[in-house]
Amino acid sequence: MPKAILIDTTRCTACRGCQVGCKEWKNFPPVATKQRGTHQNPPDLGPYNVKLVRFSEHMEADGTVKWYFFPDACRHCLDAPCKSGASLPDSIIQDKETGAVIYTEKTAKEDFATIKSSCPYDIPRLDPKTKRIVKCDMCIDRVRANLLPMCVKSCAMGAMSFGERADMLKLAAQRLVAVQKDNPKAQLCDMESVSVIYLVADAPNMYHKFAVAEAANTPGMTRKEMLAGAFSPLRKIAQSLQG
Ligand code: SF4
Ligand code: SF4
């Protein structure tokens, strides 16, 4: 059965437990960084930081400041454009059981620029040492051992849930209805086409440029259009719950 992760950003406090848990589980090396006047650190995803809590600060018209937190990582697209963009048949694979999109060691033979530009969420990064292209693998080793992905396990705020896709869609729809009572712009980002579904309380671009699929470099085609996910009846779950 396909799996999914629901990330409820309204419960995220930017503690970065998921970011640290991911880095520890993956045994990624430390990366030199510096204070840049923002809570977001490091500044971007990297080969040794495949999970990053993005931090956006916005000034309201009345002078109050709003913070938006977005724990960014691969969305595990149902029909992954990065997989379609690969030149080798088995450098990027999709696990049949879970739907996780996994980069193998053969990504070292792929053209990084092609793979990176094919991703509508700007996720793939190049490991300069191994030349492999890297990203989140949905903690496939843990999931196969009936453990939660480490980022989900590490979240003390209950902002992340993992389970069967159908269950996560149902939970997402329920949370959307609850959050929309106070936040009319709340929405589920690209839920028909991805396995990592974000609930945001405001316009997605307030959180991150690539919170939803963005325009591609491909002339005449947007990255969003590259996603093959067609309209899904699952969206109707949310609509029916809204009455
Ligand atoms: Fe590939 Fe990007 Fe989709 Fe992840 S989010 S599966 S890297 S296209
Ligand atoms: Fe990192 Fe695993 Fe979470 Fe992916 S699922 S972001 S690899 S902890």
PDB file of C-alpha atoms and ligand atoms in Angstrom:
ATOM      1  CA  MET A   1       0.000   0.000   0.000  1.00  0.00           C
ATOM      2  CA  PRO A   2       1.398   3.444  -0.874  1.00  0.00           C
ATOM      3  CA  LYS A   3       2.477   5.532   2.081  1.00  0.00           C
ATOM      4  CA  ALA A   4       2.318   9.253   2.688  1.00  0.00           C
ATOM      5  CA  ILE A   5       3.578  11.871   5.096  1.00  0.00           C
ATOM      6  CA  LEU A   6       1.313  14.695   6.189  1.00  0.00           C
ATOM      7  CA  ILE A   7       3.116  17.833   7.364  1.00  0.00           C
ATOM      8  CA  ASP A   8       0.814  20.184   9.248  1.00  0.00           C
ATOM      9  CA  THR A   9       2.774  23.437   9.238  1.00  0.00           C
ATOM     10  CA  THR A  10       0.278  25.027  11.632  1.00  0.00           C
ATOM     11  CA  ARG A  11       1.748  22.796  14.340  1.00  0.00           C
ATOM     12  CA  CYS A  12       5.385  23.393  13.421  1.00  0.00           C
ATOM     13  CA  THR A  13       7.372  25.586  15.840  1.00  0.00           C
ATOM     14  CA  ALA A  14      10.631  25.473  13.843  1.00  0.00           C
ATOM     15  CA  CYS A  15      12.388  23.526  16.601  1.00  0.00           C
ATOM     16  CA  ARG A  16      14.283  21.736  13.803  1.00  0.00           C
ATOM     17  CA  GLY A  17      13.977  18.366  15.549  1.00  0.00           C
ATOM     18  CA  CYS A  18      13.132  16.795  12.161  1.00  0.00           C
ATOM     19  CA  GLN A  19      16.139  18.419  10.523  1.00  0.00           C
ATOM     20  CA  VAL A  20      18.531  17.201  13.201  1.00  0.00           C
ATOM     21  CA  GLY A  21      16.907  13.750  13.418  1.00  0.00           C
ATOM     22  CA  CYS A  22      17.260  13.307   9.657  1.00  0.00           C
ATOM     23  CA  LYS A  23      20.902  14.339   9.666  1.00  0.00           C
ATOM     24  CA  GLU A  24      21.707  12.026  12.552  1.00  0.00           C
ATOM     25  CA  TRP A  25      19.907   9.006  11.123  1.00  0.00           C
ATOM     26  CA  LYS A  26      21.602   9.478   7.770  1.00  0.00           C
ATOM     27  CA  ASN A  27      24.946   9.973   9.495  1.00  0.00           C
ATOM     28  CA  PHE A  28      25.616  13.039   7.366  1.00  0.00           C
ATOM     29  CA  PRO A  29      28.798  14.970   8.152  1.00  0.00           C
ATOM     30  CA  PRO A  30      28.671  18.439   9.746  1.00  0.00           C
ATOM     31  CA  VAL A  31      28.654  21.427   7.430  1.00  0.00           C
ATOM     32  CA  ALA A  32      30.336  24.733   8.314  1.00  0.00           C
ATOM     33  CA  THR A  33      27.810  27.527   8.671  1.00  0.00           C
ATOM     34  CA  LYS A  34      27.488  30.991  10.159  1.00  0.00           C
ATOM     35  CA  GLN A  35      24.912  33.252  11.771  1.00  0.00           C
ATOM     36  CA  ARG A  36      23.125  35.162   9.025  1.00  0.00           C
ATOM     37  CA  GLY A  37      20.491  36.894  11.107  1.00  0.00           C
ATOM     38  CA  THR A  38      17.823  34.259  10.522  1.00  0.00           C
ATOM     39  CA  HIS A  39      16.675  31.170  12.352  1.00  0.00           C
ATOM     40  CA  GLN A  40      16.972  29.182   9.106  1.00  0.00           C
ATOM     41  CA  ASN A  41      20.244  27.361   9.126  1.00  0.00           C
ATOM     42  CA  PRO A  42      21.828  26.138   6.896  1.00  0.00           C
ATOM     43  CA  PRO A  43      20.622  28.561   4.232  1.00  0.00           C
ATOM     44  CA  ASP A  44      19.481  25.850   1.824  1.00  0.00           C
ATOM     45  CA  LEU A  45      19.124  22.123   1.297  1.00  0.00           C
ATOM     46  CA  GLY A  46      22.418  20.411   0.566  1.00  0.00           C
ATOM     47  CA  PRO A  47      23.888  16.953   0.005  1.00  0.00           C
ATOM     48  CA  TYR A  48      24.277  16.551   3.800  1.00  0.00           C
ATOM     49  CA  ASN A  49      21.037  18.358   4.706  1.00  0.00           C
ATOM     50  CA  VAL A  50      18.174  16.720   2.853  1.00  0.00           C
ATOM     51  CA  LYS A  51      15.627  18.099   5.336  1.00  0.00           C
ATOM     52  CA  LEU A  52      15.517  21.820   6.105  1.00  0.00           C
ATOM     53  CA  VAL A  53      13.091  23.885   8.134  1.00  0.00           C
ATOM     54  CA  ARG A  54      12.581  26.982   6.006  1.00  0.00           C
ATOM     55  CA  PHE A  55      11.832  30.139   7.917  1.00  0.00           C
ATOM     56  CA  SER A  56      10.041  33.151   6.384  1.00  0.00           C
ATOM     57  CA  GLU A  57       9.309  36.421   8.125  1.00  0.00           C
ATOM     58  CA  HIS A  58       6.548  38.746   6.898  1.00  0.00           C
ATOM     59  CA  MET A  59       5.441  42.172   8.076  1.00  0.00           C
ATOM     60  CA  GLU A  60       1.670  42.663   8.249  1.00  0.00           C
ATOM     61  CA  ALA A  61       0.024  45.963   7.241  1.00  0.00           C
ATOM     62  CA  ASP A  62      -0.484  46.793  10.925  1.00  0.00           C
ATOM     63  CA  GLY A  63       3.206  46.342  11.657  1.00  0.00           C
ATOM     64  CA  THR A  64       2.985  42.939  13.321  1.00  0.00           C
ATOM     65  CA  VAL A  65       5.431  40.263  12.253  1.00  0.00           C
ATOM     66  CA  LYS A  66       4.356  36.800  11.135  1.00  0.00           C
ATOM     67  CA  TRP A  67       6.624  33.764  10.956  1.00  0.00           C
ATOM     68  CA  TYR A  68       6.043  30.882   8.582  1.00  0.00           C
ATOM     69  CA  PHE A  69       7.809  27.544   9.007  1.00  0.00           C
ATOM     70  CA  PHE A  70       8.158  24.960   6.247  1.00  0.00           C
ATOM     71  CA  PRO A  71      10.030  21.671   6.845  1.00  0.00           C
ATOM     72  CA  ASP A  72      11.208  21.149   3.266  1.00  0.00           C
ATOM     73  CA  ALA A  73      12.235  17.817   1.658  1.00  0.00           C
ATOM     74  CA  CYS A  74      11.422  15.592  -1.329  1.00  0.00           C
ATOM     75  CA  ARG A  75       7.685  15.200  -2.003  1.00  0.00           C
ATOM     76  CA  HIS A  76       8.009  11.651  -3.398  1.00  0.00           C
ATOM     77  CA  CYS A  77       5.908  12.546  -6.417  1.00  0.00           C
ATOM     78  CA  LEU A  78       3.478   9.850  -7.540  1.00  0.00           C
ATOM     79  CA  ASP A  79       4.779  10.193 -11.106  1.00  0.00           C
ATOM     80  CA  ALA A  80       8.199  11.687 -10.400  1.00  0.00           C
ATOM     81  CA  PRO A  81       9.505  14.131 -13.023  1.00  0.00           C
ATOM     82  CA  CYS A  82      13.076  13.564 -11.793  1.00  0.00           C
ATOM     83  CA  LYS A  83      12.686   9.845 -12.565  1.00  0.00           C
ATOM     84  CA  SER A  84      11.326  10.662 -16.013  1.00  0.00           C
ATOM     85  CA  GLY A  85      14.305  12.981 -16.559  1.00  0.00           C
ATOM     86  CA  ALA A  86      16.876  10.264 -15.784  1.00  0.00           C
ATOM     87  CA  SER A  87      18.853   8.737 -18.657  1.00  0.00           C
ATOM     88  CA  LEU A  88      19.408   5.361 -16.956  1.00  0.00           C
ATOM     89  CA  PRO A  89      16.424   3.114 -16.176  1.00  0.00           C
ATOM     90  CA  ASP A  90      17.549   2.234 -12.660  1.00  0.00           C
ATOM     91  CA  SER A  91      19.360   5.309 -11.339  1.00  0.00           C
ATOM     92  CA  ILE A  92      16.108   6.611  -9.856  1.00  0.00           C
ATOM     93  CA  ILE A  93      13.614   4.000  -8.763  1.00  0.00           C
ATOM     94  CA  GLN A  94      10.208   4.041  -7.131  1.00  0.00           C
ATOM     95  CA  ASP A  95       9.608   1.541  -4.371  1.00  0.00           C
ATOM     96  CA  LYS A  96       6.472  -0.407  -5.319  1.00  0.00           C
ATOM     97  CA  GLU A  97       5.391  -1.030  -1.745  1.00  0.00           C
ATOM     98  CA  THR A  98       5.614   2.514  -0.380  1.00  0.00           C
ATOM     99  CA  GLY A  99       5.846   4.778  -3.428  1.00  0.00           C
ATOM    100  CA  ALA A 100       9.144   6.234  -2.143  1.00  0.00           C
ATOM    101  CA  VAL A 101      11.301   7.703  -4.906  1.00  0.00           C
ATOM    102  CA  ILE A 102      14.863   6.512  -4.302  1.00  0.00           C
ATOM    103  CA  TYR A 103      18.126   7.700  -5.823  1.00  0.00           C
ATOM    104  CA  THR A 104      20.657   4.870  -6.263  1.00  0.00           C
ATOM    105  CA  GLU A 105      24.439   5.022  -6.635  1.00  0.00           C
ATOM    106  CA  LYS A 106      23.872   5.103 -10.396  1.00  0.00           C
ATOM    107  CA  THR A 107      22.781   8.733 -10.106  1.00  0.00           C
ATOM    108  CA  ALA A 108      26.537   9.434 -10.204  1.00  0.00           C
ATOM    109  CA  LYS A 109      26.239   8.738 -13.933  1.00  0.00           C
ATOM    110  CA  GLU A 110      23.309  11.100 -14.447  1.00  0.00           C
ATOM    111  CA  ASP A 111      23.532  14.737 -15.532  1.00  0.00           C
ATOM    112  CA  PHE A 112      22.880  16.637 -12.311  1.00  0.00           C
ATOM    113  CA  ALA A 113      21.613  19.797 -14.026  1.00  0.00           C
ATOM    114  CA  THR A 114      18.985  17.778 -15.908  1.00  0.00           C
ATOM    115  CA  ILE A 115      17.752  15.971 -12.797  1.00  0.00           C
ATOM    116  CA  LYS A 116      17.707  19.126 -10.693  1.00  0.00           C
ATOM    117  CA  SER A 117      15.821  21.183 -13.249  1.00  0.00           C
ATOM    118  CA  SER A 118      13.241  18.432 -13.738  1.00  0.00           C
ATOM    119  CA  CYS A 119      12.177  18.610 -10.081  1.00  0.00           C
ATOM    120  CA  PRO A 120       9.257  21.019  -9.565  1.00  0.00           C
ATOM    121  CA  TYR A 121      10.313  21.503  -5.930  1.00  0.00           C
ATOM    122  CA  ASP A 122      14.051  22.177  -6.383  1.00  0.00           C
ATOM    123  CA  ILE A 123      15.056  19.197  -4.249  1.00  0.00           C
ATOM    124  CA  PRO A 124      17.975  17.228  -5.771  1.00  0.00           C
ATOM    125  CA  ARG A 125      21.494  18.088  -4.612  1.00  0.00           C
ATOM    126  CA  LEU A 126      24.923  16.819  -5.732  1.00  0.00           C
ATOM    127  CA  ASP A 127      27.331  15.163  -3.316  1.00  0.00           C
ATOM    128  CA  PRO A 128      30.708  16.573  -4.394  1.00  0.00           C
ATOM    129  CA  LYS A 129      32.590  13.590  -2.970  1.00  0.00           C
ATOM    130  CA  THR A 130      30.618  10.655  -4.358  1.00  0.00           C
ATOM    131  CA  LYS A 131      29.137  12.545  -7.359  1.00  0.00           C
ATOM    132  CA  ARG A 132      25.819  10.944  -6.434  1.00  0.00           C
ATOM    133  CA  ILE A 133      22.639  12.977  -6.552  1.00  0.00           C
ATOM    134  CA  VAL A 134      20.971  12.919  -3.153  1.00  0.00           C
ATOM    135  CA  LYS A 135      17.688  13.685  -1.447  1.00  0.00           C
ATOM    136  CA  CYS A 136      15.306  12.239   1.147  1.00  0.00           C
ATOM    137  CA  ASP A 137      14.523   8.534   0.621  1.00  0.00           C
ATOM    138  CA  MET A 138      11.481   8.483   2.946  1.00  0.00           C
ATOM    139  CA  CYS A 139      13.723   6.578   5.388  1.00  0.00           C
ATOM    140  CA  ILE A 140      12.991   3.458   3.386  1.00  0.00           C
ATOM    141  CA  ASP A 141      15.236   1.393   5.670  1.00  0.00           C
ATOM    142  CA  ARG A 142      13.186   2.387   8.716  1.00  0.00           C
ATOM    143  CA  VAL A 143       9.833   2.045   6.975  1.00  0.00           C
ATOM    144  CA  ARG A 144      10.690  -1.487   5.818  1.00  0.00           C
ATOM    145  CA  ALA A 145      11.431  -2.282   9.463  1.00  0.00           C
ATOM    146  CA  ASN A 146       8.020  -0.924  10.493  1.00  0.00           C
ATOM    147  CA  LEU A 147       9.559   2.201  12.007  1.00  0.00           C
ATOM    148  CA  LEU A 148       8.478   5.771  11.402  1.00  0.00           C
ATOM    149  CA  PRO A 149      10.629   7.994   9.166  1.00  0.00           C
ATOM    150  CA  MET A 150      13.085   9.692  11.503  1.00  0.00           C
ATOM    151  CA  CYS A 151      11.755  13.209  10.861  1.00  0.00           C
ATOM    152  CA  VAL A 152       8.232  12.082  11.782  1.00  0.00           C
ATOM    153  CA  LYS A 153       9.542  10.289  14.863  1.00  0.00           C
ATOM    154  CA  SER A 154      11.549  13.381  15.886  1.00  0.00           C
ATOM    155  CA  CYS A 155       8.683  15.860  15.725  1.00  0.00           C
ATOM    156  CA  ALA A 156       7.638  16.631  19.292  1.00  0.00           C
ATOM    157  CA  MET A 157       4.815  18.926  18.147  1.00  0.00           C
ATOM    158  CA  GLY A 158       2.871  16.269  16.262  1.00  0.00           C
ATOM    159  CA  ALA A 159       3.233  18.261  13.049  1.00  0.00           C
ATOM    160  CA  MET A 160       4.101  15.181  11.005  1.00  0.00           C
ATOM    161  CA  SER A 161       2.106  12.010  10.462  1.00  0.00           C
ATOM    162  CA  PHE A 162       3.020   8.924   8.446  1.00  0.00           C
ATOM    163  CA  GLY A 163       0.875   6.050   7.276  1.00  0.00           C
ATOM    164  CA  GLU A 164      -1.210   4.613   4.472  1.00  0.00           C
ATOM    165  CA  ARG A 165      -1.866   7.224   1.812  1.00  0.00           C
ATOM    166  CA  ALA A 166      -5.629   6.886   2.087  1.00  0.00           C
ATOM    167  CA  ASP A 167      -5.461   7.458   5.855  1.00  0.00           C
ATOM    168  CA  MET A 168      -3.176  10.472   5.456  1.00  0.00           C
ATOM    169  CA  LEU A 169      -5.487  12.029   2.868  1.00  0.00           C
ATOM    170  CA  LYS A 170      -8.407  11.597   5.221  1.00  0.00           C
ATOM    171  CA  LEU A 171      -6.473  13.132   8.110  1.00  0.00           C
ATOM    172  CA  ALA A 172      -5.315  15.966   5.834  1.00  0.00           C
ATOM    173  CA  ALA A 173      -8.887  16.725   4.836  1.00  0.00           C
ATOM    174  CA  GLN A 174     -10.006  16.778   8.481  1.00  0.00           C
ATOM    175  CA  ARG A 175      -7.180  19.095   9.515  1.00  0.00           C
ATOM    176  CA  LEU A 176      -7.858  21.375   6.534  1.00  0.00           C
ATOM    177  CA  VAL A 177     -11.444  21.865   7.623  1.00  0.00           C
ATOM    178  CA  ALA A 178     -10.324  22.667  11.192  1.00  0.00           C
ATOM    179  CA  VAL A 179      -7.567  25.078  10.141  1.00  0.00           C
ATOM    180  CA  GLN A 180      -9.730  26.855   7.560  1.00  0.00           C
ATOM    181  CA  LYS A 181     -12.078  28.050  10.312  1.00  0.00           C
ATOM    182  CA  ASP A 182      -9.490  30.643  11.332  1.00  0.00           C
ATOM    183  CA  ASN A 183      -7.398  30.665   8.160  1.00  0.00           C
ATOM    184  CA  PRO A 184      -9.574  30.877   5.035  1.00  0.00           C
ATOM    185  CA  LYS A 185      -6.551  30.640   2.730  1.00  0.00           C
ATOM    186  CA  ALA A 186      -5.453  27.298   4.231  1.00  0.00           C
ATOM    187  CA  GLN A 187      -4.801  24.596   1.665  1.00  0.00           C
ATOM    188  CA  LEU A 188      -3.170  21.245   0.991  1.00  0.00           C
ATOM    189  CA  CYS A 189      -0.233  21.603  -1.378  1.00  0.00           C
ATOM    190  CA  ASP A 190      -0.409  19.504  -4.561  1.00  0.00           C
ATOM    191  CA  MET A 191      -2.080  16.657  -2.678  1.00  0.00           C
ATOM    192  CA  GLU A 192      -3.155  14.807  -5.839  1.00  0.00           C
ATOM    193  CA  SER A 193       0.377  14.336  -7.122  1.00  0.00           C
ATOM    194  CA  VAL A 194       2.704  13.882  -4.151  1.00  0.00           C
ATOM    195  CA  SER A 195       3.251  11.563  -1.185  1.00  0.00           C
ATOM    196  CA  VAL A 196       4.444  14.311   1.166  1.00  0.00           C
ATOM    197  CA  ILE A 197       1.468  16.577   1.669  1.00  0.00           C
ATOM    198  CA  TYR A 198       1.793  19.989   3.298  1.00  0.00           C
ATOM    199  CA  LEU A 199      -1.031  21.777   5.056  1.00  0.00           C
ATOM    200  CA  VAL A 200      -0.364  25.531   4.975  1.00  0.00           C
ATOM    201  CA  ALA A 201      -2.474  28.231   6.609  1.00  0.00           C
ATOM    202  CA  ASP A 202      -1.749  30.933   4.034  1.00  0.00           C
ATOM    203  CA  ALA A 203      -0.714  31.277   0.403  1.00  0.00           C
ATOM    204  CA  PRO A 204       2.042  28.691  -0.255  1.00  0.00           C
ATOM    205  CA  ASN A 205       4.475  31.282  -1.627  1.00  0.00           C
ATOM    206  CA  MET A 206       4.447  32.980   1.779  1.00  0.00           C
ATOM    207  CA  TYR A 207       6.274  29.895   3.044  1.00  0.00           C
ATOM    208  CA  HIS A 208       8.660  29.033   0.240  1.00  0.00           C
ATOM    209  CA  LYS A 209       9.052  29.673  -3.470  1.00  0.00           C
ATOM    210  CA  PHE A 210       8.772  25.947  -4.138  1.00  0.00           C
ATOM    211  CA  ALA A 211       6.095  25.074  -1.572  1.00  0.00           C
ATOM    212  CA  VAL A 212       3.964  24.061  -4.545  1.00  0.00           C
ATOM    213  CA  ALA A 213       5.224  22.999  -7.965  1.00  0.00           C
ATOM    214  CA  GLU A 214       6.829  25.964  -9.684  1.00  0.00           C
ATOM    215  CA  ALA A 215       7.359  27.051 -13.296  1.00  0.00           C
ATOM    216  CA  ALA A 216       9.976  25.009 -15.093  1.00  0.00           C
ATOM    217  CA  ASN A 217      12.755  26.269 -17.320  1.00  0.00           C
ATOM    218  CA  THR A 218      11.158  24.279 -20.109  1.00  0.00           C
ATOM    219  CA  PRO A 219       9.733  26.794 -22.614  1.00  0.00           C
ATOM    220  CA  GLY A 220       5.977  26.616 -22.854  1.00  0.00           C
ATOM    221  CA  MET A 221       5.640  24.208 -19.974  1.00  0.00           C
ATOM    222  CA  THR A 222       5.515  24.684 -16.240  1.00  0.00           C
ATOM    223  CA  ARG A 223       7.030  22.309 -13.756  1.00  0.00           C
ATOM    224  CA  LYS A 224       3.552  21.798 -12.445  1.00  0.00           C
ATOM    225  CA  GLU A 225       2.424  20.654 -15.863  1.00  0.00           C
ATOM    226  CA  MET A 226       5.291  18.184 -15.838  1.00  0.00           C
ATOM    227  CA  LEU A 227       3.699  16.492 -12.878  1.00  0.00           C
ATOM    228  CA  ALA A 228       1.494  13.818 -14.308  1.00  0.00           C
ATOM    229  CA  GLY A 229      -0.969  13.783 -11.427  1.00  0.00           C
ATOM    230  CA  ALA A 230      -4.419  14.261 -12.832  1.00  0.00           C
ATOM    231  CA  PHE A 231      -7.390  15.478 -10.838  1.00  0.00           C
ATOM    232  CA  SER A 232      -8.020  13.010  -8.084  1.00  0.00           C
ATOM    233  CA  PRO A 233     -11.364  12.128  -6.553  1.00  0.00           C
ATOM    234  CA  LEU A 234      -9.518  12.197  -3.212  1.00  0.00           C
ATOM    235  CA  ARG A 235      -9.813  15.991  -3.269  1.00  0.00           C
ATOM    236  CA  LYS A 236     -13.524  15.392  -2.900  1.00  0.00           C
ATOM    237  CA  ILE A 237     -12.908  14.050   0.595  1.00  0.00           C
ATOM    238  CA  ALA A 238     -11.866  17.543   1.659  1.00  0.00           C
ATOM    239  CA  GLN A 239     -14.728  19.147  -0.221  1.00  0.00           C
ATOM    240  CA  SER A 240     -17.319  16.824   1.306  1.00  0.00           C
ATOM    241  CA  LEU A 241     -15.973  17.459   4.813  1.00  0.00           C
ATOM    242  CA  GLN A 242     -16.299  21.183   4.184  1.00  0.00           C
ATOM    243  CA  GLY A 243     -19.925  20.591   3.382  1.00  0.00           C
TER     244      GLY A 243
HETATM  245 FE1  SF4 B   1      11.839  13.810  -7.619  1.00  0.00          FE
HETATM  246 FE2  SF4 B   1      11.591  16.357  -6.863  1.00  0.00          FE
HETATM  247 FE3  SF4 B   1       9.433  14.783  -6.899  1.00  0.00          FE
HETATM  248 FE4  SF4 B   1      11.356  14.400  -5.069  1.00  0.00          FE
HETATM  249  S1  SF4 B   1      10.046  16.210  -5.261  1.00  0.00           S
HETATM  250  S2  SF4 B   1      10.326  12.786  -6.318  1.00  0.00           S
HETATM  251  S3  SF4 B   1      13.190  14.946  -6.223  1.00  0.00           S
HETATM  252  S4  SF4 B   1      10.649  15.373  -8.685  1.00  0.00           S
HETATM  253 FE1  SF4 B   2      15.190  12.698   6.294  1.00  0.00          FE
HETATM  254 FE2  SF4 B   2      14.043  10.282   6.464  1.00  0.00          FE
HETATM  255 FE3  SF4 B   2      12.567  12.468   6.889  1.00  0.00          FE
HETATM  256 FE4  SF4 B   2      13.424  11.910   4.436  1.00  0.00          FE
HETATM  257  S1  SF4 B   2      11.976  10.691   5.647  1.00  0.00           S
HETATM  258  S2  SF4 B   2      13.484  13.926   5.427  1.00  0.00           S
HETATM  259  S3  SF4 B   2      15.437  10.975   4.833  1.00  0.00           S
HETATM  260  S4  SF4 B   2      14.312  11.743   8.141  1.00  0.00           S
END
